[in-house]
PDB file of C-alpha atoms in Angstrom:
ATOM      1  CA  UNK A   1       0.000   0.000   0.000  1.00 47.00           C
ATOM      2  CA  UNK A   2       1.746   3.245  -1.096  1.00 51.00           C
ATOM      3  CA  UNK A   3       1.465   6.102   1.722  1.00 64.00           C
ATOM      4  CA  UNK A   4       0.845   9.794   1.273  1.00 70.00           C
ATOM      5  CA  UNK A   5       3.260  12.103   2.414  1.00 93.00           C
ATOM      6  CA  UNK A   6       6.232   9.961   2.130  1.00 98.00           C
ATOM      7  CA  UNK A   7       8.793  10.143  -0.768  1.00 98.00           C
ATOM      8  CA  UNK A   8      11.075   7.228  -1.562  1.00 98.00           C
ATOM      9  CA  UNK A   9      14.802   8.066  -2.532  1.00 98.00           C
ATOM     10  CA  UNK A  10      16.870   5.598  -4.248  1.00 98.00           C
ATOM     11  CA  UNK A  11      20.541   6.171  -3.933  1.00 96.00           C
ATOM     12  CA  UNK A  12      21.876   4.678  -7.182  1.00 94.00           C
ATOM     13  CA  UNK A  13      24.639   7.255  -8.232  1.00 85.00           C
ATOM     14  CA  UNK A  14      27.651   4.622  -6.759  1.00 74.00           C
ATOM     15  CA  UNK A  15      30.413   3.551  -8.604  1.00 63.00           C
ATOM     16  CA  UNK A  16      30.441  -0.024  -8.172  1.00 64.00           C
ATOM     17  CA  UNK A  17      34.481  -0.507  -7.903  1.00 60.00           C
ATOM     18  CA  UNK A  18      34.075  -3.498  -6.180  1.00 67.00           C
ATOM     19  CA  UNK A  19      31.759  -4.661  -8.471  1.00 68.00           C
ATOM     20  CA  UNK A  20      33.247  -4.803 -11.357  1.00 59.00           C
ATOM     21  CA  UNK A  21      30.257  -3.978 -13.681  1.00 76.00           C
ATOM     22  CA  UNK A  22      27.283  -2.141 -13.271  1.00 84.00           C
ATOM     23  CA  UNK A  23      25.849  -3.552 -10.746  1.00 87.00           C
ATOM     24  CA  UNK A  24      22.490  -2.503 -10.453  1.00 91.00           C
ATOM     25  CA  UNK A  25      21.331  -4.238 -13.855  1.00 88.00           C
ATOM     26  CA  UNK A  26      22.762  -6.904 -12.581  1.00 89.00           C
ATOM     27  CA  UNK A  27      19.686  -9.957 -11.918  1.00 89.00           C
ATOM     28  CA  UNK A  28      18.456 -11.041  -8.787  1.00 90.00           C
ATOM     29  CA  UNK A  29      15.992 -13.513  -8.759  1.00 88.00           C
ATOM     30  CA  UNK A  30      15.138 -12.703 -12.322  1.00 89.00           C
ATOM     31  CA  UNK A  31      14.912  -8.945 -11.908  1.00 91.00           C
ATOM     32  CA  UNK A  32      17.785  -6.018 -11.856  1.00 93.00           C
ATOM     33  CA  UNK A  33      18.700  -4.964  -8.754  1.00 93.00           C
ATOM     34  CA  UNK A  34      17.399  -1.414  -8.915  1.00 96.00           C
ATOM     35  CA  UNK A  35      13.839  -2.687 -10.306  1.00 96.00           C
ATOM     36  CA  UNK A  36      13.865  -4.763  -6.888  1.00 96.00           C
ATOM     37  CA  UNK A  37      14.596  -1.169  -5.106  1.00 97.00           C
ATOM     38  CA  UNK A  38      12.221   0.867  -6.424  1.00 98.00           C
ATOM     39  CA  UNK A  39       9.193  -1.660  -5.968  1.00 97.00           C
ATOM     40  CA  UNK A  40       9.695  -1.454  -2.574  1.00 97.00           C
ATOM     41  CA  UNK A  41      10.313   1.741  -1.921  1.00 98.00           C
ATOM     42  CA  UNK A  42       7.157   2.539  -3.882  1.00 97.00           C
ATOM     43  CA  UNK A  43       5.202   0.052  -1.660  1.00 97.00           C
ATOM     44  CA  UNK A  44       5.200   2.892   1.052  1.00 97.00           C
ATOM     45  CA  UNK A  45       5.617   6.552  -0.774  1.00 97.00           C
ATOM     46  CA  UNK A  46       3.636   8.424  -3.072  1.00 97.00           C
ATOM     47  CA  UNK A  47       6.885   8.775  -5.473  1.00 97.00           C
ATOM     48  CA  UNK A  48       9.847   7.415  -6.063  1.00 98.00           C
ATOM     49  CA  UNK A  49      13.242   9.527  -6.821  1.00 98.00           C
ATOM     50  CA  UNK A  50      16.339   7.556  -8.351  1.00 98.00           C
ATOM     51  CA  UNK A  51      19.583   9.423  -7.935  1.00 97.00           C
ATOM     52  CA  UNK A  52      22.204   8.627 -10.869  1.00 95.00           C
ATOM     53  CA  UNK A  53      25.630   9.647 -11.383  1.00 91.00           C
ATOM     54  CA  UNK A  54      26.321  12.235 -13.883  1.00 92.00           C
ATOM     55  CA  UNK A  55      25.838  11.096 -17.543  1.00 91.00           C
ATOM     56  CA  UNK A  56      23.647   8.292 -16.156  1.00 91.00           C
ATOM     57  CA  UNK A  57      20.794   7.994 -18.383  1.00 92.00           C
ATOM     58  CA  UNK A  58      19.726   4.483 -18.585  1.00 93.00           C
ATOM     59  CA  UNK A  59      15.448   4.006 -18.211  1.00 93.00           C
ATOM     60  CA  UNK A  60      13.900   3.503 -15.194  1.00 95.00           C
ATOM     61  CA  UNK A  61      11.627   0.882 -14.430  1.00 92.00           C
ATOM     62  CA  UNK A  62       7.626   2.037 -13.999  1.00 91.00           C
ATOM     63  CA  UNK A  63       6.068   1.541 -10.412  1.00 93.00           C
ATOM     64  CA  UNK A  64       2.969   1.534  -8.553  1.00 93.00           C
ATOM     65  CA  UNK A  65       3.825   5.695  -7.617  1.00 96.00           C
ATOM     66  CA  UNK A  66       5.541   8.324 -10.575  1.00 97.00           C
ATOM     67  CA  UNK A  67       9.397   7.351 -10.441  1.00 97.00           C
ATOM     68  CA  UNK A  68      11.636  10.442 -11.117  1.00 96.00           C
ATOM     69  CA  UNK A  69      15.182  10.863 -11.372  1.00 96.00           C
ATOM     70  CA  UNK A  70      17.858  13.302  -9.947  1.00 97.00           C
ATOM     71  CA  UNK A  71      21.519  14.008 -10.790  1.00 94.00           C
ATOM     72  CA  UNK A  72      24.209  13.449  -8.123  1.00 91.00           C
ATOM     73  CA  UNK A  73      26.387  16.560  -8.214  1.00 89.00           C
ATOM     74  CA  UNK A  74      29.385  15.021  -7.998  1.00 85.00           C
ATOM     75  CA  UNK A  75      30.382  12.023  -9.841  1.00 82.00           C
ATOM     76  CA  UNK A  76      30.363   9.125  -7.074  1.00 80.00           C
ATOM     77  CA  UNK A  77      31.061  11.883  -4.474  1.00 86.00           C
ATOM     78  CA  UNK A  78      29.620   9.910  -1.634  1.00 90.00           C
ATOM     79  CA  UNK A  79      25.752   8.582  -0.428  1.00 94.00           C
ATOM     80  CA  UNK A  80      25.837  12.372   1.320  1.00 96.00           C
ATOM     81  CA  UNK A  81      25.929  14.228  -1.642  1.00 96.00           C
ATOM     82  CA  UNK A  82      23.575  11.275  -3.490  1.00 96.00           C
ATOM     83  CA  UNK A  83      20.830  11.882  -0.568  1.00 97.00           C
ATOM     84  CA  UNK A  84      20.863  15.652  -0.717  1.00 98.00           C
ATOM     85  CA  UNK A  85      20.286  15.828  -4.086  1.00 97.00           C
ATOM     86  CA  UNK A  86      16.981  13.452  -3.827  1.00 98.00           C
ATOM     87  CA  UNK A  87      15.767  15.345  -0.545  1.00 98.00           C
ATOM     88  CA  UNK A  88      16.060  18.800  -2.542  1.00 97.00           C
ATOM     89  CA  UNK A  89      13.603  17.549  -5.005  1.00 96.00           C
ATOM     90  CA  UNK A  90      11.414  15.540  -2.861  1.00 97.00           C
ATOM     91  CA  UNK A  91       7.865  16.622  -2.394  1.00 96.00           C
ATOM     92  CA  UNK A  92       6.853  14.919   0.697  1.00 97.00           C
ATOM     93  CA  UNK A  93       7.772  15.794   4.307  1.00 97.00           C
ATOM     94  CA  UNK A  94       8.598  12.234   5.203  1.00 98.00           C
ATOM     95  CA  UNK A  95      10.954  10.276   3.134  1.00 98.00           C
ATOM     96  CA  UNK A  96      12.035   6.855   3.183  1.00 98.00           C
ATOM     97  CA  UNK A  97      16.048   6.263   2.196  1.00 98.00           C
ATOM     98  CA  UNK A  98      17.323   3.009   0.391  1.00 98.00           C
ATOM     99  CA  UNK A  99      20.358   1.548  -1.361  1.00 96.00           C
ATOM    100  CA  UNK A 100      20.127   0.633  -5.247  1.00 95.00           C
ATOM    101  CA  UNK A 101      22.082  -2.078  -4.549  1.00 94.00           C
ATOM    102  CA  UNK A 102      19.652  -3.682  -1.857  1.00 95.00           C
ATOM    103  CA  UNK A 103      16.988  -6.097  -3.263  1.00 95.00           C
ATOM    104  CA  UNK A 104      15.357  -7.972  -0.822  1.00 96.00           C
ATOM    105  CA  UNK A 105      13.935  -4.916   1.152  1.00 98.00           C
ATOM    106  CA  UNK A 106      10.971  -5.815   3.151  1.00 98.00           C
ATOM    107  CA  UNK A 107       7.739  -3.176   2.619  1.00 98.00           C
ATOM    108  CA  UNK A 108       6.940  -4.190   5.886  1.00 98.00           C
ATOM    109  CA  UNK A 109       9.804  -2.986   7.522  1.00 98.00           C
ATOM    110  CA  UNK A 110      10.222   0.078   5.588  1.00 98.00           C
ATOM    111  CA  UNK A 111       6.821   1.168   6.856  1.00 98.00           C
ATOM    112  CA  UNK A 112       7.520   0.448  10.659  1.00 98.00           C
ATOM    113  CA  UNK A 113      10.180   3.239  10.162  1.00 98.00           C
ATOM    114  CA  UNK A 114       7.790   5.449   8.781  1.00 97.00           C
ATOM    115  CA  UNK A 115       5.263   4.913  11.348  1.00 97.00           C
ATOM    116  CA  UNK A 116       7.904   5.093  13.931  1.00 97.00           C
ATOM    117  CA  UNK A 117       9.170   8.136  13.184  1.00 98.00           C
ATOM    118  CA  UNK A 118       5.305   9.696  12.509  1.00 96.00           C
ATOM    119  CA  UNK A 119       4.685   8.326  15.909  1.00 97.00           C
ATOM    120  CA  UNK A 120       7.374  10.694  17.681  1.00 96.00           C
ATOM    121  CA  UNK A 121       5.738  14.041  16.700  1.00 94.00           C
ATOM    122  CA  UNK A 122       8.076  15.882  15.582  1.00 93.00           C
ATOM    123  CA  UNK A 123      10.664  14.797  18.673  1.00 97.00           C
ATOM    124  CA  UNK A 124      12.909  12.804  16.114  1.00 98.00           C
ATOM    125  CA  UNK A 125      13.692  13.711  13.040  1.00 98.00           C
ATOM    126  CA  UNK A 126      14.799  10.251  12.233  1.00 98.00           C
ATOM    127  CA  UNK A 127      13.973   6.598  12.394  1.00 98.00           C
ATOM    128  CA  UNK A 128      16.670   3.914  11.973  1.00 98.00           C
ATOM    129  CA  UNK A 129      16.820   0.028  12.289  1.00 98.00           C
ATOM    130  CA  UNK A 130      19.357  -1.512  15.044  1.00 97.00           C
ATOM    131  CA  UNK A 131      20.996  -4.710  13.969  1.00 96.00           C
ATOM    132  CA  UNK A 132      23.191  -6.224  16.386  1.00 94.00           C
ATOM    133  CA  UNK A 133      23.457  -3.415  18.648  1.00 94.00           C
ATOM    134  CA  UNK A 134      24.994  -1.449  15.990  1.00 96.00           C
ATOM    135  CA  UNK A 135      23.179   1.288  13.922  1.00 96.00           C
ATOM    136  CA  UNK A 136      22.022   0.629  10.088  1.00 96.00           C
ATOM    137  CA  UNK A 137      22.237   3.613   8.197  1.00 96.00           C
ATOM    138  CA  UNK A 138      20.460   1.960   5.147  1.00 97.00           C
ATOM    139  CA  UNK A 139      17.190   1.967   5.198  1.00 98.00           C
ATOM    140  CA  UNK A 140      16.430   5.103   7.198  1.00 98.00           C
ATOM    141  CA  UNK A 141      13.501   7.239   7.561  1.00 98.00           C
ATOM    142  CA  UNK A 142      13.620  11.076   7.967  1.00 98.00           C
ATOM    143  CA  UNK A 143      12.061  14.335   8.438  1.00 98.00           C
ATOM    144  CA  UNK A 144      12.901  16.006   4.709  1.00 97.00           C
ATOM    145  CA  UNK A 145      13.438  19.522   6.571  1.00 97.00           C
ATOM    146  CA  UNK A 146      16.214  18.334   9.158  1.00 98.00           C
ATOM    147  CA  UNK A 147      17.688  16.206   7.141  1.00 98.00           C
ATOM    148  CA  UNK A 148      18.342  18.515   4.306  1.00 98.00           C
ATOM    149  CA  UNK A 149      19.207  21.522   6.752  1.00 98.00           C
ATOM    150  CA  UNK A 150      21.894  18.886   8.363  1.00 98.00           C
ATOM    151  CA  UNK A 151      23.155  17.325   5.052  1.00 98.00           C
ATOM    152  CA  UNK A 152      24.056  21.156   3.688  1.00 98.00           C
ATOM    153  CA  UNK A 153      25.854  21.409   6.790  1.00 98.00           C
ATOM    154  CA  UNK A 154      28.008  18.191   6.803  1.00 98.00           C
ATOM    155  CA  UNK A 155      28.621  18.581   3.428  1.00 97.00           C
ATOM    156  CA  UNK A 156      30.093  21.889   3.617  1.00 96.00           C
ATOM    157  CA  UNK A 157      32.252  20.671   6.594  1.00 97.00           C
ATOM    158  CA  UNK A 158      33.263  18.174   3.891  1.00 95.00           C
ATOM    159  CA  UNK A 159      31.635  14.985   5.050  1.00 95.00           C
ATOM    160  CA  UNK A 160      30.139  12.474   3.074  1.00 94.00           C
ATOM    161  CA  UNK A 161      29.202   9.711   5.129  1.00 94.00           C
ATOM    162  CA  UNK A 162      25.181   8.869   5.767  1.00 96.00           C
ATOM    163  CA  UNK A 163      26.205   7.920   9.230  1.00 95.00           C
ATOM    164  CA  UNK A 164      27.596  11.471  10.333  1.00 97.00           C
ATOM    165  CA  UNK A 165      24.046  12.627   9.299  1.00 98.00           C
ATOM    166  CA  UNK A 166      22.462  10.219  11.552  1.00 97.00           C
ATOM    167  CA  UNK A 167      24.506  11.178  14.092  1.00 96.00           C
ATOM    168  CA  UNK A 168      23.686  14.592  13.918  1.00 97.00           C
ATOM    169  CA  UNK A 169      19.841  14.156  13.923  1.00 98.00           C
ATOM    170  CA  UNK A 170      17.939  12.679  16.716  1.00 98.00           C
ATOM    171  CA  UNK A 171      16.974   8.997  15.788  1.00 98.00           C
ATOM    172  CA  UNK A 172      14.395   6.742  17.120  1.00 98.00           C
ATOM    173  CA  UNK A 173      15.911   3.515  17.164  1.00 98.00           C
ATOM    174  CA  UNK A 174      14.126   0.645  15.999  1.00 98.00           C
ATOM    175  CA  UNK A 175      15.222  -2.541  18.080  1.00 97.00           C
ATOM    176  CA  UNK A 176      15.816  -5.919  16.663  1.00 97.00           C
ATOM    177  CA  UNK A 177      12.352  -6.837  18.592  1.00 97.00           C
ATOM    178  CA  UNK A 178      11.069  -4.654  16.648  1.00 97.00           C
ATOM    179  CA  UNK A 179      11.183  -5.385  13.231  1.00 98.00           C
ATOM    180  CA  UNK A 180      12.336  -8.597  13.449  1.00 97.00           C
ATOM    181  CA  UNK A 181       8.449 -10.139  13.200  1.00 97.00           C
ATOM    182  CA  UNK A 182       8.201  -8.555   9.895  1.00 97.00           C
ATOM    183  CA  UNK A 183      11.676  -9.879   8.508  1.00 97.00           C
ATOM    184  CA  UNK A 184      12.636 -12.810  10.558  1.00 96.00           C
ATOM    185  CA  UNK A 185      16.279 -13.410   8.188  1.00 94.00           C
ATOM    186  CA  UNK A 186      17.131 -10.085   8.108  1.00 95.00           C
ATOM    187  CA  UNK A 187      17.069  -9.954   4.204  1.00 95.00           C
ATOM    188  CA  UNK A 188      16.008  -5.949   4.128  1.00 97.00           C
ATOM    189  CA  UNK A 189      19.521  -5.512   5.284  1.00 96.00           C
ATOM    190  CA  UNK A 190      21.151  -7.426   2.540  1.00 93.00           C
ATOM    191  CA  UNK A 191      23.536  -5.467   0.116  1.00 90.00           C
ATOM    192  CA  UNK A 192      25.207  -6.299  -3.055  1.00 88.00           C
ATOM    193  CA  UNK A 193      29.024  -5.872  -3.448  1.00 82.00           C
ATOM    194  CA  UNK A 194      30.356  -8.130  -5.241  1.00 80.00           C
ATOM    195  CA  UNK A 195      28.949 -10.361  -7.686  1.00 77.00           C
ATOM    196  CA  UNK A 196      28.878 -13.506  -5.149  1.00 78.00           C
ATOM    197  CA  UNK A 197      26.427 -11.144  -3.503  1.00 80.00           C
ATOM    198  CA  UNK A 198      23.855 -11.981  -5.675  1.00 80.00           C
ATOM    199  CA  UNK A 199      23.286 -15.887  -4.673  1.00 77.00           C
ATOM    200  CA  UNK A 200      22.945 -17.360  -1.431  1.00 60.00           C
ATOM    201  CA  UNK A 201      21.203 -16.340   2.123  1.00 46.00           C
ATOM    202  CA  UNK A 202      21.599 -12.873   3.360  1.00 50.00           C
ATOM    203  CA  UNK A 203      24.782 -11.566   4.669  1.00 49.00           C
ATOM    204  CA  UNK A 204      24.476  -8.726   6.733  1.00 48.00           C
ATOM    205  CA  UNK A 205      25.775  -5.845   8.868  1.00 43.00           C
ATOM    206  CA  UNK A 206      28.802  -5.661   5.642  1.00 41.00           C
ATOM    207  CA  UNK A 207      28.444  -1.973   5.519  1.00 39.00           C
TER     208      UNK A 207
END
């Protein structure tokens, strides 16, 4: 079920070094991996933004919601620079924050985080998963506002790392306990690398 006020950003704009290839045509379970991303990011928003590198212009797939695409600024300049240039053109207040190279994401669990962050009026401007005791930065819910306000900030201090944003919003930690019901294995948390990524169970916590 696709939710109103919620935009979905798809950070695709990587450069897939370790790769070797571009990764997110690359098939999983019949289907590239960025297809997989957008479906279920577009189970829970009312649009869909895919951030590409420069010079990217390869079609997007259709979805449930409109799927639009922004340019990354800088040419694999790091998921920082990716995220603020979907959160400048998303329309929604809300938005929901996954990897194109993650293809097993649970709808389920994406919309916990949005609910969980919804439910702390206003007092977070983040929701995040816990995995292990450790914070995932991928997939992350935030307030657009905040996290666009903060991601200017970092970036001009010259960071580029999604978990320095996290850190500098208040998050409301979602425990193990708590979104482990909807995704017993852990697969919304799986990532693809390297090409052995693509068979097997889920590996996670890699990044």
């Amino acid at each position: 079920m696709t939710a109103g006020g919620v935009s979905g950003i798809v950070l695709a704009g990587g450069a897939s070094s370790r790769f070797g290839g571009d990764k997110l045509a690359a098939p999983f379970a019949g289907r590239p991996l960025l297809e997989r991303a957008i479906e279920a990011a577009a189970g829970v928003t009312s649009e869909v933004i895919v951030v590409l590198a420069p010079g990217d212009d390869r079609a997007l797939p259709g979805a449930a919601v409109p799927v639009r695409r922004a340019v990354d600024p800088e040419r694999h300049g790091g998921p920082l620079v990716g995220l603020l240039a979907g959160l400048e053109v998303a329309g929604e207040p809300i938005v929901i924050v996954v990897g194109g190279d993650m293809p097993t994401l649970s709808t389920a669990v994406l919309g916990a985080l949005v609910r969980a962050l919804e439910a702390t009026d206003g007092a977070a401007d983040a929701a995040v998963l816990i995995q292990r005791g450790a914070t995932r930065p991928l997939p992350a819910a935030l307030r657009n506002g905040a996290a666009t306000q903060a991601a200017r900030r970092l970036i001009g201090e010259g960071e580029r790392s999604l978990r320095r944003l996290l850190d500098a919003l208040s998050a409301r930690p979602l425990e193990e306990v708590e979104w482990r019901g909807f995704d017993p294995e852990g697969a919304t948390l799986r990532d693809v690398d390297r090409p052995e990524d693509l068979g097997g169970a889920p590996r996670e916590g890699r990044k």
